Short mmCIF file of C-alpha atoms and ligand atoms in Angstrom, two decimals:
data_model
loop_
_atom_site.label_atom_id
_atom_site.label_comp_id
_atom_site.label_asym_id
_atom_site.label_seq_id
_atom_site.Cartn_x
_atom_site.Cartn_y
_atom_site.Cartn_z
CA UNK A 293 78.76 111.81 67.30
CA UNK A 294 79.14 114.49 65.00
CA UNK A 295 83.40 114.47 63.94
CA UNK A 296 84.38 118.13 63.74
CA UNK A 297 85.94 119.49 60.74
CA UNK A 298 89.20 121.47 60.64
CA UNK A 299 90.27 124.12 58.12
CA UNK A 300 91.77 121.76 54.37
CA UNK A 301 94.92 124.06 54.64
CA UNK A 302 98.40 124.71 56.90
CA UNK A 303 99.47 128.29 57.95
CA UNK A 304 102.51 129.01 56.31
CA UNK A 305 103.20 132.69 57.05
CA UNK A 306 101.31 134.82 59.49
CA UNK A 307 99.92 138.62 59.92
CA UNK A 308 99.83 139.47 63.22
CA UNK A 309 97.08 141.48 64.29
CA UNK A 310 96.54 144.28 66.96
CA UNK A 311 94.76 142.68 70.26
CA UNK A 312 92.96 146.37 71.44
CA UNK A 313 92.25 147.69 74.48
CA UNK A 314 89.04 148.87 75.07
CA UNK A 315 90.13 152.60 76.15
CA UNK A 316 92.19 152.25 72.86
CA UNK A 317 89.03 151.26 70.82
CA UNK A 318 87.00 154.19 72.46
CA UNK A 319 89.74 156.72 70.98
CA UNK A 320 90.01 155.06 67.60
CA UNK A 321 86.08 155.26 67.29
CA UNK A 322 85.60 158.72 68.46
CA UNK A 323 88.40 159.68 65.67
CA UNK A 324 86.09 157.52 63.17
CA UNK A 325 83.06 159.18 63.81
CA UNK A 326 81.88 155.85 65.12
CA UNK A 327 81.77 154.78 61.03
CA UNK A 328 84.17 151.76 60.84
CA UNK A 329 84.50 152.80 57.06
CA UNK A 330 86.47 155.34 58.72
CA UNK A 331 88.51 153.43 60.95
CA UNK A 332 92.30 152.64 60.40
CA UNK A 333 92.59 148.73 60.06
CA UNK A 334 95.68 148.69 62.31
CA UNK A 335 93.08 149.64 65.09
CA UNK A 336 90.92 146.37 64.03
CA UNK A 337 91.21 143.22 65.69
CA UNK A 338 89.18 140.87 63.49
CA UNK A 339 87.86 142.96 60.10
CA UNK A 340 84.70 141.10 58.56
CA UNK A 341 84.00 144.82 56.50
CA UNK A 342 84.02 142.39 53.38
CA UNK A 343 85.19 139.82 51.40
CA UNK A 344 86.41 141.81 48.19
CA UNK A 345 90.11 141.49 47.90
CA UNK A 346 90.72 140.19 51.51
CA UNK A 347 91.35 136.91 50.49
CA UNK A 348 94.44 135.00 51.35
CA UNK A 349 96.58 133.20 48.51
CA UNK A 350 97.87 129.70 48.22
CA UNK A 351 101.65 129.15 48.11
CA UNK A 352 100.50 127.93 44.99
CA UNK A 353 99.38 131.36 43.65
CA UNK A 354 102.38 132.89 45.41
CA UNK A 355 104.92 130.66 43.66
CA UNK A 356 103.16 131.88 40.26
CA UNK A 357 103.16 135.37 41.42
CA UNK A 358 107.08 134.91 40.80
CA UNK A 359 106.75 133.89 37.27
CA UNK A 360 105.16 136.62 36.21
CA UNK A 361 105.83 137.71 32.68
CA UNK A 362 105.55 141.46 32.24
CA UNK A 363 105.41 141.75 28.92
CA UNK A 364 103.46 144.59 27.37
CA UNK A 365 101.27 142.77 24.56
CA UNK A 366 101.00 138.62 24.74
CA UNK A 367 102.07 137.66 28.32
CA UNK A 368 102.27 133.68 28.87
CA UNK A 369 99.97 134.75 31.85
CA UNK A 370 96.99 135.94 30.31
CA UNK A 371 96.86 132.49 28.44
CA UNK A 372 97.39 130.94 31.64
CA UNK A 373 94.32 133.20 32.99
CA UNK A 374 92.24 132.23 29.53
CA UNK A 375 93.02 128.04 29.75
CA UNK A 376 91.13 128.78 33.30
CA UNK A 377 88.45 130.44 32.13
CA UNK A 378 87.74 128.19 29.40
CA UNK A 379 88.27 124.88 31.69
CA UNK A 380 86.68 126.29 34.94
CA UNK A 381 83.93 128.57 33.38
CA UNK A 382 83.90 127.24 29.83
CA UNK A 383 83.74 130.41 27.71
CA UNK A 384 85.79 131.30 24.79
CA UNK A 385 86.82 134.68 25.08
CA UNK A 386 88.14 136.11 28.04
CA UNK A 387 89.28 139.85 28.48
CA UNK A 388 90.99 140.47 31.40
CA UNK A 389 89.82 144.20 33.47
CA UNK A 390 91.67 145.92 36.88
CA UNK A 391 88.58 144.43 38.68
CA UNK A 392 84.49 143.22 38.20
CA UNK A 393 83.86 146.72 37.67
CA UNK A 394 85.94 147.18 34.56
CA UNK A 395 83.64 144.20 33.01
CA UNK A 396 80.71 145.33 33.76
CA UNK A 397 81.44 149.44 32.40
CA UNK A 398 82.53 147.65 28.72
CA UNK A 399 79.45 145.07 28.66
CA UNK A 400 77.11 147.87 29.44
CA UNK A 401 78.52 150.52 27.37
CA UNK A 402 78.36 147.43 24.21
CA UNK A 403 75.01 145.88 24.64
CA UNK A 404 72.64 148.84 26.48
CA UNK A 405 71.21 151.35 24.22
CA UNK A 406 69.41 154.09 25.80
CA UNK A 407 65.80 153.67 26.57
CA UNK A 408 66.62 149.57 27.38
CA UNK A 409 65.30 147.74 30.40
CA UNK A 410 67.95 145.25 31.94
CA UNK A 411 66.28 142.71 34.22
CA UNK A 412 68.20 140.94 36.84
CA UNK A 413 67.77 139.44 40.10
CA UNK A 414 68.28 142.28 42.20
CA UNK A 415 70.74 144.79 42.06
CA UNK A 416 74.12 145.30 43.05
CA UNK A 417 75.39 148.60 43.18
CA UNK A 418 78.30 148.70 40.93
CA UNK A 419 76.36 146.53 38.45
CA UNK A 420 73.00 148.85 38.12
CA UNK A 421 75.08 151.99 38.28
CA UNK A 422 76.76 151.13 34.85
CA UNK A 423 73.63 150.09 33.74
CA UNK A 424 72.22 153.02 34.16
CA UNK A 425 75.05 155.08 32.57
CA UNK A 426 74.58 153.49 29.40
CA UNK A 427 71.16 154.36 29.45
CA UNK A 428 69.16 151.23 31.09
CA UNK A 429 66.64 151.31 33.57
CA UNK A 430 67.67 148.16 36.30
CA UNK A 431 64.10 146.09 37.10
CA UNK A 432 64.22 144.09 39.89
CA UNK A 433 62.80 139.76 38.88
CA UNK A 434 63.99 138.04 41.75
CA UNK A 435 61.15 135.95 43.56
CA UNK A 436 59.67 137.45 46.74
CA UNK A 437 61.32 135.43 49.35
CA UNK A 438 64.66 137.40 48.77
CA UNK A 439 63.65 140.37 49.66
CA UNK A 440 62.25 138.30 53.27
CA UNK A 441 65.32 137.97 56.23
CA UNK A 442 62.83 135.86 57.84
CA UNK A 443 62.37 133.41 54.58
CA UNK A 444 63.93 130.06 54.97
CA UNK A 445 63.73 129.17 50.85
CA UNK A 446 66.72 127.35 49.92
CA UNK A 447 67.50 129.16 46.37
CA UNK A 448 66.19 133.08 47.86
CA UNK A 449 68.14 133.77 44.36
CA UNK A 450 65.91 132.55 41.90
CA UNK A 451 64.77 134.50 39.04
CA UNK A 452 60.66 134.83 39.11
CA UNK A 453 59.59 133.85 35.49
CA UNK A 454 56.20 135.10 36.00
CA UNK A 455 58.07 138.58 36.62
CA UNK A 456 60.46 138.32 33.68
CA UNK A 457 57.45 136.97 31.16
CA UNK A 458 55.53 140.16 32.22
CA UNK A 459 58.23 142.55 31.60
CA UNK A 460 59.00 140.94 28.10
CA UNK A 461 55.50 141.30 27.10
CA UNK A 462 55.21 144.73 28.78
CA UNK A 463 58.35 146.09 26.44
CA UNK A 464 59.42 143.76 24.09
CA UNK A 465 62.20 141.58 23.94
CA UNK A 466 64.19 144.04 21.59
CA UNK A 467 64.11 146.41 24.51
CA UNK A 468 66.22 144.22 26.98
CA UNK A 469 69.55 143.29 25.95
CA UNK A 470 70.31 140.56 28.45
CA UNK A 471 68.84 139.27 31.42
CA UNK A 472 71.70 140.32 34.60
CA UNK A 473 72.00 137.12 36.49
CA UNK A 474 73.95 137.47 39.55
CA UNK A 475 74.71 133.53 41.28
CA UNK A 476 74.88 133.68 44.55
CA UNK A 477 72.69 137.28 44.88
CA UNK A 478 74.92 139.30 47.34
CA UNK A 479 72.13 142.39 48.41
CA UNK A 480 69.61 139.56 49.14
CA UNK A 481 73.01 138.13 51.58
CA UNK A 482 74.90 135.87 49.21
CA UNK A 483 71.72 133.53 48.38
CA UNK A 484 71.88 130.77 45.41
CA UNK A 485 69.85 130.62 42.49
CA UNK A 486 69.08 126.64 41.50
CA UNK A 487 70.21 124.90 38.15
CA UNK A 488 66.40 124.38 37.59
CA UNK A 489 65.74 127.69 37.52
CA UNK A 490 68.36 128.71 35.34
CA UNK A 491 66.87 125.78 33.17
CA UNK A 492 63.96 126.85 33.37
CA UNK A 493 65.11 130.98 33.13
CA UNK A 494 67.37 129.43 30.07
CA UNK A 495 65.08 127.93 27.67
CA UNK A 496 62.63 130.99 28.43
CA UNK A 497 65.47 133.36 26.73
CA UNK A 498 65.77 131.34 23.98
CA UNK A 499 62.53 131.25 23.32
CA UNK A 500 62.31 134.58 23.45
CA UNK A 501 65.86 135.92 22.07
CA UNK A 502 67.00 137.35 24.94
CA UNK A 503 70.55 136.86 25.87
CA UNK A 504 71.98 135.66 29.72
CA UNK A 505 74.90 137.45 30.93
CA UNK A 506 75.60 136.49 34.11
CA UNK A 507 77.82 138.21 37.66
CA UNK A 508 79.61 135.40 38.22
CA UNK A 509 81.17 136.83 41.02
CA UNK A 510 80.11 134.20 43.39
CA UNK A 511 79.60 131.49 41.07
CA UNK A 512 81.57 128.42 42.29
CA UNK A 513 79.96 129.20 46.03
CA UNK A 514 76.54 128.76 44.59
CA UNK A 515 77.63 125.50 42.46
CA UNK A 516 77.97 124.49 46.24
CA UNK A 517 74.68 125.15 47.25
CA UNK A 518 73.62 123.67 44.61
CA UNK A 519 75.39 119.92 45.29
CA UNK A 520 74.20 120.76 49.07
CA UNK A 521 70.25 121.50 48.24
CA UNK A 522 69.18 120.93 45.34
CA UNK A 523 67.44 116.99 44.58
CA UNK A 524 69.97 114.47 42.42
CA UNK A 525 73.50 117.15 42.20
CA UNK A 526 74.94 115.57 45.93
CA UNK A 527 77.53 113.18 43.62
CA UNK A 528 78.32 115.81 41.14
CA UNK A 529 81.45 117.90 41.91
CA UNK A 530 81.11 121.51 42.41
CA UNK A 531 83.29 122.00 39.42
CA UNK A 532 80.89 120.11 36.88
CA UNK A 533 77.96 121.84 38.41
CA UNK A 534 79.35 125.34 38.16
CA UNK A 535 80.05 124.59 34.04
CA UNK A 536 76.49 123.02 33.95
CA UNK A 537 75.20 126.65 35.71
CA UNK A 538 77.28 128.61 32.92
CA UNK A 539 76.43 126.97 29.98
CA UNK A 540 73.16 128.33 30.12
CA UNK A 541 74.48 131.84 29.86
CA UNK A 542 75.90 133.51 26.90
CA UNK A 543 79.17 135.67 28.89
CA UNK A 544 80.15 137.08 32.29
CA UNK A 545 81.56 139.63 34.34
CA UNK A 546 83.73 138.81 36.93
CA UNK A 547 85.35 140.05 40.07
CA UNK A 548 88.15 138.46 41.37
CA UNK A 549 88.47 140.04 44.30
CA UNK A 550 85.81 137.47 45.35
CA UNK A 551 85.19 133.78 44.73
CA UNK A 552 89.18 133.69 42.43
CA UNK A 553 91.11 134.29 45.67
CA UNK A 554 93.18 137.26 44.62
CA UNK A 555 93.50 140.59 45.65
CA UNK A 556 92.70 141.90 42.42
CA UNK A 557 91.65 141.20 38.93
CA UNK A 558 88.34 141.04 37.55
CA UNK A 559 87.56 139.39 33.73
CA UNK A 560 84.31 139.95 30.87
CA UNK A 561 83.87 136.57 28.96
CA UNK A 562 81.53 135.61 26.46
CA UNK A 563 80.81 133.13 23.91
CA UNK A 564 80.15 135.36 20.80
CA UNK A 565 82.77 136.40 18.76
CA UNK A 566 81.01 139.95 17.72
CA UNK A 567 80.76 141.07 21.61
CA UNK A 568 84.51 139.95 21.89
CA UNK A 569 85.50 142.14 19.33
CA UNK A 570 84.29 145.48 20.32
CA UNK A 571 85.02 144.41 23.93
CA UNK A 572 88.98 144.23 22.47
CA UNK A 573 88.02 147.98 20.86
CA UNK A 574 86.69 149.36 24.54
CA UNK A 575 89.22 147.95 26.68
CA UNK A 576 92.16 149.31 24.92
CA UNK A 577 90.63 153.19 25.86
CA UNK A 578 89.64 152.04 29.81
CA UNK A 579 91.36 149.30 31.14
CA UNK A 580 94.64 148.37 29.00
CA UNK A 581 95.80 145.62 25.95
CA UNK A 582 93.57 142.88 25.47
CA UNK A 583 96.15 140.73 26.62
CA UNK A 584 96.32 142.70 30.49
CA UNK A 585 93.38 144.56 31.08
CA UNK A 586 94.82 146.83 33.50
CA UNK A 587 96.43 144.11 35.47
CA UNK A 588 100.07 142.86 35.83
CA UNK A 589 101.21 139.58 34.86
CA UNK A 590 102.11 137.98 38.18
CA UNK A 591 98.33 138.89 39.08
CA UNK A 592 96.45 137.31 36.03
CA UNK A 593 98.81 134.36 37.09
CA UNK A 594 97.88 134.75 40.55
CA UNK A 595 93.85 135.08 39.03
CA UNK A 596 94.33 131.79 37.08
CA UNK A 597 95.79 129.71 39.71
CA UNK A 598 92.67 130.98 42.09
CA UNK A 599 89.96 130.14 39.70
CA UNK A 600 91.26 126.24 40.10
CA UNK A 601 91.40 126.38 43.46
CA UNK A 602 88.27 127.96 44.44
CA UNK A 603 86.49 124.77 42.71
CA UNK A 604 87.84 122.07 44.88
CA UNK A 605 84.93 120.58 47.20
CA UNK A 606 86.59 120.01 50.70
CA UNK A 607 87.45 124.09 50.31
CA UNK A 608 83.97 124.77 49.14
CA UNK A 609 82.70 122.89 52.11
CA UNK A 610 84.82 124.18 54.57
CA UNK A 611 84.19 128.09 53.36
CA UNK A 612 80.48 127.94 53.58
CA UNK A 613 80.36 125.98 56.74
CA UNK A 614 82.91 128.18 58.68
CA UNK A 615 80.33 131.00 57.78
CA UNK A 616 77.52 128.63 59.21
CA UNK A 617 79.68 128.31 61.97
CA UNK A 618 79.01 131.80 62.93
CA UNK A 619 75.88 131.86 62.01
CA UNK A 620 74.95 128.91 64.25
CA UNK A 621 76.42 130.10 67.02
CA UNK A 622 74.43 133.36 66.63
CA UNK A 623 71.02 131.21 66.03
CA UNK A 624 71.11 129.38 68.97
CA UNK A 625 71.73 132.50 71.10
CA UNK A 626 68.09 133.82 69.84
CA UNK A 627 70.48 136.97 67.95
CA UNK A 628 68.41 137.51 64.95
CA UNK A 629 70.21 136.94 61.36
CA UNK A 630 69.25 136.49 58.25
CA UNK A 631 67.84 132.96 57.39
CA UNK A 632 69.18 130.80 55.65
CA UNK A 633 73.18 131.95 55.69
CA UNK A 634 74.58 132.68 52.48
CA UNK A 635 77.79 132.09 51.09
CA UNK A 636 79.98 134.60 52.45
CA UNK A 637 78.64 137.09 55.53
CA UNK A 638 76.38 136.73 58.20
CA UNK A 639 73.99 139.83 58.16
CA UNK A 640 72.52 140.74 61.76
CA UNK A 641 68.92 142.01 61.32
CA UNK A 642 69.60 145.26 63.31
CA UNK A 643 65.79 146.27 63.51
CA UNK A 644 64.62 142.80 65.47
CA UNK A 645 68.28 143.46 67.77
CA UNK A 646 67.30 146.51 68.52
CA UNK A 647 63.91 147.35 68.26
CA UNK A 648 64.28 150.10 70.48
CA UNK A 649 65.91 151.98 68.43
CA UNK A 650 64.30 154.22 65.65
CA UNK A 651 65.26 153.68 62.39
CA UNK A 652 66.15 157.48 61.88
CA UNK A 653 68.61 156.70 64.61
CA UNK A 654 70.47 154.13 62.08
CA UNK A 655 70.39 151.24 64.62
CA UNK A 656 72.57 149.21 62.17
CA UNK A 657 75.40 152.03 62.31
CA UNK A 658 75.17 151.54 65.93
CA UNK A 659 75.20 147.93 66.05
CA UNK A 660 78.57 147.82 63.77
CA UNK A 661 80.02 150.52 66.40
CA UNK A 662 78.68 149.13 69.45
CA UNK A 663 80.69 145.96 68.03
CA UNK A 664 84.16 147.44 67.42
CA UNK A 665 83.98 148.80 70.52
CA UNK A 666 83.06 145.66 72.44
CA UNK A 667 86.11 143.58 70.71
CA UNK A 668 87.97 144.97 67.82
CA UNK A 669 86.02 143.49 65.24
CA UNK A 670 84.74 145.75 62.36
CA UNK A 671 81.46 145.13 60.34
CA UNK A 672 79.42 147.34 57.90
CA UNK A 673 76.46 148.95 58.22
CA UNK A 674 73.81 147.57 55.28
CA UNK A 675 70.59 149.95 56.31
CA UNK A 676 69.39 153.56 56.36
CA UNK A 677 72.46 155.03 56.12
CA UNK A 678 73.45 152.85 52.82
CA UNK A 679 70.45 153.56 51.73
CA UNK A 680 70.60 157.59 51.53
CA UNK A 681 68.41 160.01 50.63
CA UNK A 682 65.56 160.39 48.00
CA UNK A 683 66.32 163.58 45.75
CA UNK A 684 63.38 165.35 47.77
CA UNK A 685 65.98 164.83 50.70
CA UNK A 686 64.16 162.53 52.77
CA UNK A 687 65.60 159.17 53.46
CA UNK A 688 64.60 155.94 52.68
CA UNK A 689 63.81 153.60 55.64
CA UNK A 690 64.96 150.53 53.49
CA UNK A 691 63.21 147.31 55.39
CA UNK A 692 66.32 145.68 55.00
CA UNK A 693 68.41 147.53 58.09
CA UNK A 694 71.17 145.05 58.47
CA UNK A 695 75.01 144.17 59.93
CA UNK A 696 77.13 141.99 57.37
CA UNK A 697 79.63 140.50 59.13
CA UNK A 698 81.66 139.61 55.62
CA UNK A 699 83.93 136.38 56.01
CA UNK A 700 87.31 136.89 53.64
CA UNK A 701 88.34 133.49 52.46
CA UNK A 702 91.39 131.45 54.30
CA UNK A 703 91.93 134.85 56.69
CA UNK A 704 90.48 133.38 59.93
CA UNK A 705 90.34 130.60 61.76
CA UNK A 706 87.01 129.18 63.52
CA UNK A 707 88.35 130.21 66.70
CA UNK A 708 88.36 133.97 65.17
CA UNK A 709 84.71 133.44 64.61
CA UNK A 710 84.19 132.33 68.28
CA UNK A 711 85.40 135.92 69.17
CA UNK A 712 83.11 136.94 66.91
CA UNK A 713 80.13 135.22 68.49
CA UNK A 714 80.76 135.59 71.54
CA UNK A 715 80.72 139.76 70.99
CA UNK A 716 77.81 139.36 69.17
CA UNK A 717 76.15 137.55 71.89
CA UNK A 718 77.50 139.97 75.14
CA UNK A 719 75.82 142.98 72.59
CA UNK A 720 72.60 141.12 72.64
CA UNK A 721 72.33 140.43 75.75
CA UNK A 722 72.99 144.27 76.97
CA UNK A 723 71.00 145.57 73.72
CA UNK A 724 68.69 147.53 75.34
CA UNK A 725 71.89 149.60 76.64
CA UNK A 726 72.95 150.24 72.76
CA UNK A 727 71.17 153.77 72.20
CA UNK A 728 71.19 154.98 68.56
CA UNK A 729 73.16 157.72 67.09
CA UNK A 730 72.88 161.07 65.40
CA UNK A 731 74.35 162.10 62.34
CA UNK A 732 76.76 165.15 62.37
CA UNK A 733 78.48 165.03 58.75
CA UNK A 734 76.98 164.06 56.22
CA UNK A 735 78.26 163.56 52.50
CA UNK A 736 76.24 164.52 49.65
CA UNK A 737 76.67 161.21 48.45
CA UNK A 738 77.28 157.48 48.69
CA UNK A 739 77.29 159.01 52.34
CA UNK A 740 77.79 155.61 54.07
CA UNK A 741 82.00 156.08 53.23
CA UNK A 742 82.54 159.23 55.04
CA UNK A 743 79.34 159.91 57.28
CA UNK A 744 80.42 161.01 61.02
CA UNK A 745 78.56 159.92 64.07
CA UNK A 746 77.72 160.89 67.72
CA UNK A 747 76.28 158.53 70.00
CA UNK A 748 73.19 159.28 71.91
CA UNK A 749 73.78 159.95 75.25
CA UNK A 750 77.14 159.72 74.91
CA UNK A 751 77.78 156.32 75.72
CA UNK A 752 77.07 153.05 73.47
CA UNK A 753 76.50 150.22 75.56
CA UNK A 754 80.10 149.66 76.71
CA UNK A 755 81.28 147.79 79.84
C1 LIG B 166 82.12 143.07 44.22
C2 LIG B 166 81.04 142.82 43.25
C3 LIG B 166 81.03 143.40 41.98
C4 LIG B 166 82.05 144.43 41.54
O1 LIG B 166 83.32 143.94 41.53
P1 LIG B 166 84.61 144.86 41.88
O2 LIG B 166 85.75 143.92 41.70
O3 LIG B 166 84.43 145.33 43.28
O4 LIG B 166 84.62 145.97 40.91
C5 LIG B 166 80.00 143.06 41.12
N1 LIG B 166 79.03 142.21 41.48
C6 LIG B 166 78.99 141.63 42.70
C7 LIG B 166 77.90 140.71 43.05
C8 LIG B 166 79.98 141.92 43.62
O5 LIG B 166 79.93 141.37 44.84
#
């Protein structure tokens, strides 16, 4: 018999949360525009929008929280915050930013020259918009099978060498100033990238000159994956495999709104000096002191004590199987989801769930409001209207068309993702009923935010 697992933690303190009627949830969607962007969260039951800053904190971080020391220039909390980062992540220099963000505008604006190329394996949006405002051009070298819901590879991260080798040939190495490698890959839905691939993606920079600087946003959740899939790393803790993954990258941005359990905080590290130093120059115009980075002192505290928890294995194991939990549930249902499930969201593959539904009819936008209505709980929409529009105005039909259902970290309970299922499942089952819905504002841009929606027909499956 299989013995069932329970969550490696005790609720201390609790949120309570609004249990909606469905009349209620009607009203609070027509006043969203059926866009659960829009909604308020006191109208959501269980929110799975994402897991940026919705983490809860230990009592551990709490208690540090307490002791912080707000002291303009030299706080005994950003050397807490750099001990971390040199034990967890093993990198010199750390400077502190308000969030990933912050890193990533100072790396860009230091290393990116106008004209540049920046590989990576594939985009995020914050990431390859400041990128591109310091002149790159983002080029997408992750292998084939990420870009595949249906592919069941077990590192769907993994940089494609054959792609990288041809753009280094194609524009010369002195025309890419680092390689943007981004373990686990959240746009491909939170996928690993193996330690023998960045071996292998490793020695071919060196070779070549070309620096590694990685989004180590999810880091310590791929160092899972990692002890999970890949051949000989079962024995190895999580916390050795995640400095092995590092060491063969040269500095990182960070969000710690993710994997560091904090509500905010992000960090740029790297291991040479020269970078360091005009990062210390930039950060004092955009983000704050060396020393703070935009952030308080109780919250690089906060930061510091997260980065050494989010290492420990029973936590690992119990994060990335309580989003397996969903996803299983949701497998053996026949609901289709994106194969294999990543480390932090589920994503519904909206065009297989509702096939009936035209893609100009955003059947992903529907599915997350079909959802909220059916039980409170609020996902996001990850499809054509995400996507936007082309400058020529048309839109872009992405063949992803997806519903993450984002999983914060020590929020919810199993049973919360039972809910979850189970809503999932009752959609399915009356899918054909789930029409698709017209657009009646619309944003000039990043219109996914603020976009307003009428369903067609005037009803959306409910009942
Ligand atoms: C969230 C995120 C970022 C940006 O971090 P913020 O803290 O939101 O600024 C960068 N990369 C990845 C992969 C992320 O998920």
């Amino acid at each position: 018999m299989q013995r069932r697992q329970a969550e490696p933690y005790k609720i201390k303190v609790v949120e309570p949360i609004a249990v909606t009627t469905p009349q209620h949830r009607r009203t609070a969607s027509v006043e969203a525009g059926f866009n659960t962007f829009l909604l308020r969260s006191q109208d959501v039951y269980i929110d799975l929008l994402t897991d940026s800053g919705t983490s809860a904190m230990s009592d551990n971080q709490w208690a540090g929280m307490m002791l912080g020391d707000e002291a303009y220039a030299g706080s005994r909390n950003f050397y807490a915050l750099q001990e971390a980062v040199q034990d967890i992540y093993g990198y010199p220099h750390v400077i502190p930013t308000h969030q990933g963000r912050g890193a990533e505008h100072i790396i860009s604006q230091i290393l990116i020259r106008q004209g540049d190329y920046v590989p990576g394996n594939m985009y995020f949006t914050t990431t390859r918009a400041h990128q591109e405002r310091a002149g790159g051009t983002f080029v997408d070298v992750v292998i084939p099978e990420a870009h595949d819901p249906r592919s069941g590879h077990p590192f769907k991260g993994n940089v494609d060498l054959g792609k990288l080798r041809e753009l280094v040939d194609r524009v010369g190495a002195d025309r890419i100033p680092y390689l943007s490698l981004a373990v686990t890959v959240n746009m491909a839905g939170g996928q690993p990238v193996s330690l023998e691939n960045m071996r292998q993606v490793s020695a071919f920079c060196r070779e070549r000159g070309l620096r590694i600087i990685c989004d180590a946003t999810r880091c310590a959740e791929n160092a899972y994956f990692i002890k999970e899939r890949e051949p000989g790393q079962a024995d190895r803790s999580c916390r050795d495999i995640l400095k092995e993954m590092l060491s063969y990258t040269d500095g990182c941005t960070m969000s710690g709104k993710k994997d560091p359990l904090v509500n905010i905080g992000g960090f740029l590290a790297t291991r040479e000096f020269d970078v360091y130093q005009k990062a210390t120059q930039l950060v004092v115009l955009f983000e704050g002191m060396p020393s703070y980075g935009g952030l308080a002192g109780r919250d690089m505290e906060a930061m510091a004590r997260g980065i050494r928890e989010m290492v420990d294995d029973d936590y690992l194991a119990w994060r990335i199987g309580q989003v397996r939990y969903l996803g299983g549930q949701l497998q053996e249902a026949g609901v289709p989801i994106v194969e294999p499930v990543g480390g932090h969201a589920v994503y519904l593959d909206a065009r297989s769930f509702l096939p009936h539904v035209e893609q100009a009819r955003y059947p992903a936008q529907a599915l997350a409001a079909a959802l909220y209505l059916d039980s409170g709980v609020r996902a996001m929409e990850r499809g054509n209207v995400s996507a936007g529009r082309r400058p020529d105005g048309t839109e872009y039909f992405p063949r992803l068309e997806m519903v993450r259902l984002t999983i914060p970290r020590r929020v919810y309970t199993d049973r919360h993702m039972d809910v979850v299922a189970d809503s999932v499942v009752a959609l399915y089952r009356r899918r054909e009923r789930i029409q698709g819905l017209t657009m009646v504002y619309e944003p000039p841009a990043l219109r996914f935010f603020t976009a307003r929606f009428e369903p067609i027909g005037g009803m959306l499956a409910e009942g």
